[in-house]
Coordinates of C-alpha atoms in Angstrom, one line a residue:
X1451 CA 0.0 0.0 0.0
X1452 CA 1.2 3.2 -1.1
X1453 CA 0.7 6.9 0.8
X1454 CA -1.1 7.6 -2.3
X1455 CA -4.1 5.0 -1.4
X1456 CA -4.1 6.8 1.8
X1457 CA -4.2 10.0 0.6
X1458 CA -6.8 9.0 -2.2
X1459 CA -9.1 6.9 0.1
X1460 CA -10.5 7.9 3.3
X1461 CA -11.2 5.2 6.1
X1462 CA -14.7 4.2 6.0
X1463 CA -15.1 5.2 9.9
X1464 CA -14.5 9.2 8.5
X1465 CA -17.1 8.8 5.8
X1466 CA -19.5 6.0 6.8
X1467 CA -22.9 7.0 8.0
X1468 CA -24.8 5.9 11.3
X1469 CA -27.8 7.3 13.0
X1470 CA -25.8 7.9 16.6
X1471 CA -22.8 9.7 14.1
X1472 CA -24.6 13.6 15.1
X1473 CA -23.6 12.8 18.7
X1474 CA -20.7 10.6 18.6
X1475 CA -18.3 10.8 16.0
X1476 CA -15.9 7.5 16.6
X1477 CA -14.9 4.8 18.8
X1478 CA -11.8 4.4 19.3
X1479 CA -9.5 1.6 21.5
X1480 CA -5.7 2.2 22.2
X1481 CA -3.6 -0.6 23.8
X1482 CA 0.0 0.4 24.8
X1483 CA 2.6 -2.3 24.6
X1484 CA 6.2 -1.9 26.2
X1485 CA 9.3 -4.4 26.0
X1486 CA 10.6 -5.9 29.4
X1487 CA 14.6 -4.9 29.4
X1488 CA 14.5 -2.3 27.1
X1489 CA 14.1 1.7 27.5
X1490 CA 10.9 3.4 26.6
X1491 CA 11.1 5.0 23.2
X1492 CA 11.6 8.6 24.9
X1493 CA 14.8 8.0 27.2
X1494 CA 16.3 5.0 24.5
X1495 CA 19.1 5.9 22.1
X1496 CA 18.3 6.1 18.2
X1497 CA 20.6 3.0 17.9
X1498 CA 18.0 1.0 20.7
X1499 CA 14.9 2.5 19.2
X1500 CA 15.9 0.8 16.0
X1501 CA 16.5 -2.8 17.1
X1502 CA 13.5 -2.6 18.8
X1503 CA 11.6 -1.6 15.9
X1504 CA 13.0 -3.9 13.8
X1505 CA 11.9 -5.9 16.7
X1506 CA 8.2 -5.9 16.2
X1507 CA 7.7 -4.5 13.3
X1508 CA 7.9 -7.7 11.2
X1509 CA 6.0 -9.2 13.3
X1510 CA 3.4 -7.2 13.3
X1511 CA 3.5 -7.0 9.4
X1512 CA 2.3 -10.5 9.7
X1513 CA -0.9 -9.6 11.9
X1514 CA -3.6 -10.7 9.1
X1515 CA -5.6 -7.4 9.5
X1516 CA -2.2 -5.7 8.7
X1517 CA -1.1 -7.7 6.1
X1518 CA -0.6 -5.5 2.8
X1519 CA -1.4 -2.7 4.8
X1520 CA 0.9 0.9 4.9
X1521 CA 4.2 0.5 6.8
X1522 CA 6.4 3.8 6.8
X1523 CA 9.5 5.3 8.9
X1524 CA 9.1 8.2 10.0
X1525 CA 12.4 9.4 9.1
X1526 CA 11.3 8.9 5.5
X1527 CA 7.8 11.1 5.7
X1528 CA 7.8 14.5 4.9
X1529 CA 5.6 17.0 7.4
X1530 CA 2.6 17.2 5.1
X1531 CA 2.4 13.5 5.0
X1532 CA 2.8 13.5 9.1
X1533 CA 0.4 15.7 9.4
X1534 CA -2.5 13.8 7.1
X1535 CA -1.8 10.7 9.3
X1536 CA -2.3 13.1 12.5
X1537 CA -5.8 14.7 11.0
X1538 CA -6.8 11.1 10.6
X1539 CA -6.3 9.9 13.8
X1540 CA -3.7 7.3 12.2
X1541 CA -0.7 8.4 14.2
X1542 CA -0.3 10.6 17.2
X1543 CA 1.4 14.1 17.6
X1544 CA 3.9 12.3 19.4
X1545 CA 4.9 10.3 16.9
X1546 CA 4.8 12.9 14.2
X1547 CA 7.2 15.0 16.6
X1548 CA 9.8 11.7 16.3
X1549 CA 11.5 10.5 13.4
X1550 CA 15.1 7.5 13.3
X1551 CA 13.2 4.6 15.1
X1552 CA 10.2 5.4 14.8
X1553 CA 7.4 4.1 13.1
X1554 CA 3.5 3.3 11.6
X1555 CA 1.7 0.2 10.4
X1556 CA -1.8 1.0 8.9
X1557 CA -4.6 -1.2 7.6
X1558 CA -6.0 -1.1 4.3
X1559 CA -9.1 -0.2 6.0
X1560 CA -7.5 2.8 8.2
X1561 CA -9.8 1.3 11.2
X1562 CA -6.7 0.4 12.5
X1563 CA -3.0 1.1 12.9
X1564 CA 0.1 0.1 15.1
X1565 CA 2.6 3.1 16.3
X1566 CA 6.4 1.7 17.2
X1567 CA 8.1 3.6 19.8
X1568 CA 6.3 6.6 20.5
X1569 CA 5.5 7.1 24.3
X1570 CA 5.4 3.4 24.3
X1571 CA 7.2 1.0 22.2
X1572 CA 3.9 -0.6 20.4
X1573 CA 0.7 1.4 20.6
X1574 CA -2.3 -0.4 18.9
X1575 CA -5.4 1.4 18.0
X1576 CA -9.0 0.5 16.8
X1577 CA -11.3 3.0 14.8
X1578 CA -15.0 2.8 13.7
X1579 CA -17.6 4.9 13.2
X1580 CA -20.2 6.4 15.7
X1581 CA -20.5 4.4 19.1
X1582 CA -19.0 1.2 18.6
X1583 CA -16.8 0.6 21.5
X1584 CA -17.5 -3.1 22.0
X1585 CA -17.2 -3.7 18.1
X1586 CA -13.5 -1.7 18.2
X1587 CA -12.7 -3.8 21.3
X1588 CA -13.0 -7.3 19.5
X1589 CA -16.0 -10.0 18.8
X1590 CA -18.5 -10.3 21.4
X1591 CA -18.7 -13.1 23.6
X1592 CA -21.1 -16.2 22.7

């Protein structure tokens, strides 16, 4: 996936109708993930930010929602394209602010998205449309 697709696509949850969307725009789940042994992103050297990112990051390539998905450095994004994945919720300003070690994993769909070394080193996030907060959290009990 290209920045292109993003640019030329919005996520569904930014353009998809529901009743409850007057009152509540989205629903939205964050999980932060740290590293036992290993410095969070903020005190760590570039050179540690790095290993760790390449880390997770291939592993989380392989997540089947992610897979074909948009996976960028942010050393290699220029501030117009940081600041599109800010407006859509994709990537924090945090993250924008960062840059060597850093980076973002996106789903085709733009519901969801995985941020390496920010405040923490993985933060996982959920998007959908209008209230939806069990939905975003993951299938309901049977």
């Amino acid at each position: 996936m290209l920045f292109d697709d993003l640019l030329n696509n919005p996520a569904k949850w930014m353009v998809e109708s529901r009743d409850e969307h007057d009152i509540v725009l989205t629903s939205r789940i964050r999980l932060a993930r740290n590293l036992t042994a290993t410095p969070f992103p903020g005190w760590a050297t570039r050179q540690q930010r790095e290993e760790t990112l390449k880390l997770t990051s291939g592993e989380a390539r392989q997540i089947p929602v992610m897979k074909g998905g948009y996976y960028a450095e942010l050393s290699g994004l220029t501030q117009q394209q940081k600041q599109l994945l800010v407006e859509r919720h994709l990537i924090s300003r945090e993250l924008a602010a960062r840059s060597e070690g850093c980076a973002v994993l996106i789903s085709r769909s733009q519901n969801a998205s995985i941020l390496f070394n920010e405040e923490d080193h993985l933060r996982l996030q959920y998007i959908l449309p209008g209230i939806q907060l069990k939905k975003a959290w993951g299938p309901s009990p049977k």
